[in-house]
Coordinates of C-alpha atoms in Angstrom, one line a residue:
X1 CA -26.1 29.8 44.0
X2 CA -23.2 31.8 42.7
X3 CA -21.4 31.8 39.3
X4 CA -18.9 29.1 40.0
X5 CA -21.5 26.6 41.2
X6 CA -23.7 27.5 38.2
X7 CA -20.9 26.9 35.8
X8 CA -20.3 23.5 37.4
X9 CA -24.0 22.7 36.9
X10 CA -23.9 23.9 33.3
X11 CA -20.8 21.7 32.6
X12 CA -22.7 18.7 34.0
X13 CA -25.9 19.4 32.1
X14 CA -24.0 19.7 28.8
X15 CA -22.2 16.4 29.4
X16 CA -20.5 15.1 26.2
X17 CA -21.7 18.1 24.2
X18 CA -18.9 20.1 26.0
X19 CA -15.3 18.8 25.6
X20 CA -12.7 19.0 28.4
X21 CA -10.2 21.9 28.4
X22 CA -8.3 23.2 26.5
X23 CA -10.9 22.5 23.8
X24 CA -13.7 23.4 26.1
X25 CA -14.6 25.1 29.4
X26 CA -11.9 25.7 31.9
X27 CA -9.5 28.2 30.2
X28 CA -9.7 31.9 29.2
X29 CA -10.3 30.8 25.6
X30 CA -11.2 27.5 24.0
X31 CA -8.5 26.1 21.6
X32 CA -10.2 25.2 18.3
X33 CA -9.0 22.8 15.6
X34 CA -7.6 24.1 12.3
X35 CA -10.5 24.7 9.9
X36 CA -11.0 22.5 6.8
X37 CA -11.7 25.1 4.2
X38 CA -12.8 28.6 5.1
X39 CA -13.8 29.4 8.7
X40 CA -17.3 30.7 9.3
X41 CA -18.5 32.8 12.3
X42 CA -22.1 33.8 13.2
X43 CA -24.0 35.0 16.3
X44 CA -27.7 35.0 17.3
X45 CA -29.6 35.4 20.5
X46 CA -32.9 34.3 22.1
X47 CA -34.5 37.0 24.2
X48 CA -37.4 36.5 26.5
X49 CA -40.4 38.4 25.1
X50 CA -38.9 38.6 21.6
X51 CA -37.9 35.1 20.5
X52 CA -39.8 33.1 23.0
X53 CA -42.2 33.4 25.9
X54 CA -43.7 31.3 28.8
X55 CA -45.6 29.1 26.3
X56 CA -42.4 27.7 24.8
X57 CA -40.8 24.8 26.8
X58 CA -37.2 25.6 27.9
X59 CA -35.9 22.6 26.0
X60 CA -37.2 24.1 22.7
X61 CA -35.8 27.5 23.7
X62 CA -32.3 26.1 24.2
X63 CA -32.5 24.2 20.9
X64 CA -33.8 27.3 19.1
X65 CA -30.8 29.2 20.2
X66 CA -28.4 26.8 18.5
X67 CA -30.7 26.1 15.5
X68 CA -30.9 29.8 14.6
X69 CA -27.1 29.9 14.3
X70 CA -27.0 26.5 12.5
X71 CA -29.4 28.0 9.8
X72 CA -26.8 30.7 9.1
X73 CA -24.1 28.1 8.7
X74 CA -26.4 26.1 6.4
X75 CA -27.0 29.2 4.2
X76 CA -23.2 29.5 3.6
X77 CA -22.9 25.8 2.7
X78 CA -21.0 25.1 5.8
X79 CA -20.7 22.6 8.7
X80 CA -20.9 23.6 12.4
X81 CA -17.9 23.0 14.7
X82 CA -18.0 24.8 18.0
X83 CA -20.0 27.4 20.0
X84 CA -19.8 29.7 23.0
X85 CA -22.9 30.8 24.9
X86 CA -23.4 34.0 26.9
X87 CA -26.2 34.2 29.4
X88 CA -27.8 37.3 31.0
X89 CA -29.9 36.1 33.9
X90 CA -32.4 37.9 36.2
X91 CA -33.1 36.6 39.7
X92 CA -36.4 35.0 38.8
X93 CA -34.8 32.4 36.4
X94 CA -35.1 29.1 38.2
X95 CA -32.4 26.4 38.3
X96 CA -35.0 23.9 37.0
X97 CA -35.8 26.0 34.0
X98 CA -32.1 26.6 33.2
X99 CA -31.3 22.9 33.5
X100 CA -34.1 22.1 31.0
X101 CA -32.8 24.9 28.7
X102 CA -29.3 23.4 28.7
X103 CA -30.7 19.9 28.1
X104 CA -32.4 21.2 24.9
X105 CA -29.2 22.9 23.9
X106 CA -27.2 19.7 24.6
X107 CA -29.5 17.4 22.6
X108 CA -29.4 19.8 19.7
X109 CA -25.6 20.1 19.9
X110 CA -25.2 16.4 19.9
X111 CA -27.7 16.0 17.0
X112 CA -25.8 18.4 14.8
X113 CA -22.3 17.5 16.0
X114 CA -21.6 20.9 17.5
X115 CA -19.4 21.3 20.6
X116 CA -20.3 23.9 23.3
X117 CA -16.8 25.1 24.3
X118 CA -17.4 28.0 26.7
X119 CA -19.2 31.2 27.3
X120 CA -20.0 33.8 29.9
X121 CA -22.6 34.6 32.6
X122 CA -23.9 38.0 33.7
X123 CA -26.7 39.1 36.0
X124 CA -29.4 41.7 35.4
X125 CA -32.3 43.1 37.3
X126 CA -36.0 42.7 36.6
X127 CA -37.6 39.8 34.9
X128 CA -35.6 38.9 31.8
X129 CA -33.5 36.2 30.2
X130 CA -31.3 36.3 27.1
X131 CA -28.8 33.9 25.7
X132 CA -26.5 34.7 22.9
X133 CA -24.6 31.9 21.0
X134 CA -21.6 32.5 18.8
X135 CA -21.1 29.6 16.4
X136 CA -17.9 28.7 14.5
X137 CA -18.1 26.6 11.4
X138 CA -16.3 25.8 8.2
X139 CA -17.0 25.6 4.5
X140 CA -15.2 24.2 1.5
X141 CA -17.0 26.7 -0.8
X142 CA -18.8 29.5 1.2
X143 CA -21.8 30.7 -0.7
X144 CA -22.5 34.4 -0.1
X145 CA -25.8 36.2 -0.5
X146 CA -24.7 38.5 -3.4
X147 CA -24.1 37.5 -7.0
X148 CA -27.6 37.6 -8.6
X149 CA -27.8 38.9 -12.2
X150 CA -30.6 39.4 -14.7
X151 CA -31.8 36.1 -16.0
X152 CA -31.0 34.1 -12.9
X153 CA -33.6 31.9 -11.2
X154 CA -34.9 32.4 -7.6
X155 CA -35.6 29.2 -5.7
X156 CA -36.6 28.3 -2.1
X157 CA -36.7 25.2 0.0
X158 CA -39.7 24.0 1.9
X159 CA -42.8 26.1 2.5
X160 CA -43.2 29.6 3.9
X161 CA -45.4 31.5 6.4
X162 CA -47.2 31.1 9.7
X163 CA -44.1 30.5 11.8
X164 CA -45.7 31.8 14.9
X165 CA -47.9 28.7 15.0
X166 CA -44.9 26.6 15.8
X167 CA -42.2 26.5 13.1
X168 CA -40.2 29.4 14.7
X169 CA -39.0 26.9 17.3
X170 CA -39.6 23.5 15.7
X171 CA -37.8 24.0 12.4
X172 CA -35.0 21.8 11.1
X173 CA -31.8 23.7 10.0
X174 CA -31.1 22.9 6.3
X175 CA -27.5 21.9 6.8
X176 CA -27.5 18.9 4.5
X177 CA -29.4 20.9 1.9
X178 CA -27.0 23.8 2.2
X179 CA -24.0 21.5 1.7
X180 CA -25.6 19.9 -1.3
X181 CA -26.5 23.3 -2.9
X182 CA -23.0 24.7 -2.2
X183 CA -21.5 21.9 -4.2
X184 CA -23.6 22.6 -7.3
X185 CA -22.0 25.0 -9.9
X186 CA -25.5 26.4 -10.7
X187 CA -25.8 28.0 -7.3
X188 CA -24.6 31.6 -7.3
X189 CA -25.9 33.0 -4.0
X190 CA -27.8 31.8 -0.9
X191 CA -29.2 33.0 2.5
X192 CA -31.6 31.7 5.1
X193 CA -35.1 33.1 5.4
X194 CA -35.3 34.6 8.9
X195 CA -37.0 38.0 8.3
X196 CA -39.4 36.9 5.5
X197 CA -39.1 36.5 1.8
X198 CA -40.1 40.1 1.1
X199 CA -37.2 41.4 3.1
X200 CA -34.6 38.7 2.6
X201 CA -34.9 38.4 -1.1
X202 CA -34.4 42.1 -1.6
X203 CA -31.3 41.9 0.5
X204 CA -29.8 39.7 -2.3
X205 CA -30.5 42.3 -5.0
X206 CA -28.2 45.2 -6.0
X207 CA -30.0 48.5 -6.8
X208 CA -30.2 47.9 -10.6
X209 CA -32.1 44.7 -10.5
X210 CA -35.4 43.3 -9.2
X211 CA -37.0 39.8 -8.7
X212 CA -40.0 39.0 -10.8
X213 CA -42.0 36.3 -9.0
X214 CA -44.7 33.9 -10.2
X215 CA -46.8 34.2 -7.0
X216 CA -48.6 30.9 -7.9
X217 CA -45.2 29.1 -7.4
X218 CA -44.5 30.5 -3.9
X219 CA -44.8 27.5 -1.6
X220 CA -47.3 28.6 1.1
X221 CA -47.4 26.6 4.3
X222 CA -50.6 25.4 5.8
X223 CA -49.8 27.5 8.8
X224 CA -49.9 30.7 6.7
X225 CA -53.4 29.8 5.6
X226 CA -54.4 29.2 9.2
X227 CA -52.9 32.6 10.1
X228 CA -54.9 34.2 7.2
X229 CA -58.1 32.8 8.6
X230 CA -57.2 34.3 12.0
X231 CA -56.3 37.9 11.0
X232 CA -57.7 38.4 7.5
X233 CA -54.3 39.0 5.8
X234 CA -53.7 36.9 2.7
X235 CA -51.8 33.7 3.0
X236 CA -49.3 35.1 0.5
X237 CA -48.6 38.0 2.7
X238 CA -47.9 35.7 5.6
X239 CA -45.6 33.6 3.4
X240 CA -43.7 36.6 2.3
X241 CA -43.6 38.6 5.5
X242 CA -43.9 36.5 8.7
X243 CA -40.2 35.6 9.0
X244 CA -38.6 32.8 11.0
X245 CA -39.1 30.2 8.2
X246 CA -35.4 29.1 8.3
X247 CA -35.6 27.8 4.8
X248 CA -32.9 28.4 2.2
X249 CA -33.3 31.1 -0.5
X250 CA -31.0 30.6 -3.4
X251 CA -30.1 32.2 -6.7
X252 CA -29.5 29.8 -9.6
X253 CA -27.5 30.6 -12.7
X254 CA -29.9 31.5 -15.6
X255 CA -27.3 30.5 -18.2
X256 CA -27.5 26.8 -17.3
X257 CA -30.1 24.0 -17.7
X258 CA -31.6 23.5 -14.3
X259 CA -33.3 20.2 -15.1
X260 CA -30.3 18.0 -13.9
X261 CA -30.2 20.0 -10.6
X262 CA -33.9 19.6 -10.0
X263 CA -33.9 15.9 -10.9
X264 CA -30.9 15.3 -8.6
X265 CA -32.6 17.2 -5.8
X266 CA -35.7 15.1 -6.0
X267 CA -33.6 11.9 -5.7
X268 CA -31.7 13.1 -2.6
X269 CA -34.4 15.1 -0.7
X270 CA -38.0 14.7 0.2
X271 CA -38.1 18.5 0.9
X272 CA -39.3 20.6 -2.0
X273 CA -37.2 23.0 -3.9
X274 CA -39.4 25.5 -5.7
X275 CA -38.5 27.8 -8.6
X276 CA -40.5 31.0 -7.8
X277 CA -39.2 33.6 -10.2
X278 CA -36.4 35.3 -12.1
X279 CA -34.0 38.1 -11.6
X280 CA -34.5 40.9 -14.0
X281 CA -33.2 44.4 -14.8
X282 CA -35.3 47.0 -13.0
X283 CA -37.6 48.9 -15.3
X284 CA -37.9 51.9 -13.0
X285 CA -36.6 53.3 -9.7
X286 CA -39.7 52.0 -8.0
X287 CA -38.9 48.4 -9.1
X288 CA -35.2 48.5 -8.3
X289 CA -34.3 46.2 -5.4
X290 CA -37.8 44.9 -5.0
X291 CA -39.9 41.8 -5.5
X292 CA -42.4 42.3 -8.4
X293 CA -45.5 40.3 -9.2
X294 CA -44.7 39.2 -12.8
X295 CA -48.4 39.0 -13.7
X296 CA -49.3 42.6 -12.6
X297 CA -45.9 44.4 -12.7
X298 CA -46.6 45.7 -9.2
X299 CA -44.2 45.6 -6.3
X300 CA -44.9 42.9 -3.7
X301 CA -44.9 44.0 0.0
X302 CA -42.2 46.6 -0.5
X303 CA -42.0 47.2 3.3
X304 CA -42.7 43.6 4.3
X305 CA -40.8 41.2 6.5
X306 CA -39.6 41.7 10.0
X307 CA -38.1 45.1 10.6
X308 CA -35.6 45.0 13.4
X309 CA -35.6 47.8 15.9
X310 CA -39.0 49.1 14.7
X311 CA -41.3 46.7 16.6
X312 CA -42.9 45.5 13.3

């Protein structure tokens, strides 16, 4: 149908989720408002065969594209503002599928008060589809992932594992929870769980420290137990290594009394916040930068989690 006609369709499909120019589509760049606090910028794609397949409805695929980025903003304690979307389309992508994809993106954008302000379209050969969304947000107090020190507590929202059974697309970005945690002085560091606890927690540790976990406190999702019954791997391994949980992993100051924080959390959220371990000085080179089972002193899944570019 041609690029210009497709852009007109996209603009119509997005409706009020896309503002008029110069704040939205129609110029070389979108003109964004001045940020309140620190500006945030993140980018994530959905790629056919990697992040979704034919079993996922296009509406959920479009929503997942935005929600993956919203989860990054949540992990910084921020609010979303505006996004641009880049499409790479092969000839087999139908107009009906694309309309449904953008409808899912629109509903998600309106739900989370995010404006789709522009993007780009490119063609490719074969049978493929990818969409990349760049999301702009803002935070009064951005919370970075580094800052853990010996004695600090490790906490996680929700439950973990088994994301392939549906959560990878049906998750809720923890924006309200991220804002709440960012406002608490006890919170020293935070990130979202996308590649699995085994990989993401170690990304928060500098080389001289480790995380000693009480594995009985790790919140294991029912889907992780279901996956365990399917493939024989332990439910704990699925909870630590599956990835795409999109929960918040946070480091809490070990020098403070956490009782007020935990009590306030329970009043404001039905979602669980679980204390799963402590940060400690590494006893050996083998322990440094790893998760350790506090009961056995053995590293937990040292090569676990989703490893990008390796196919694992």
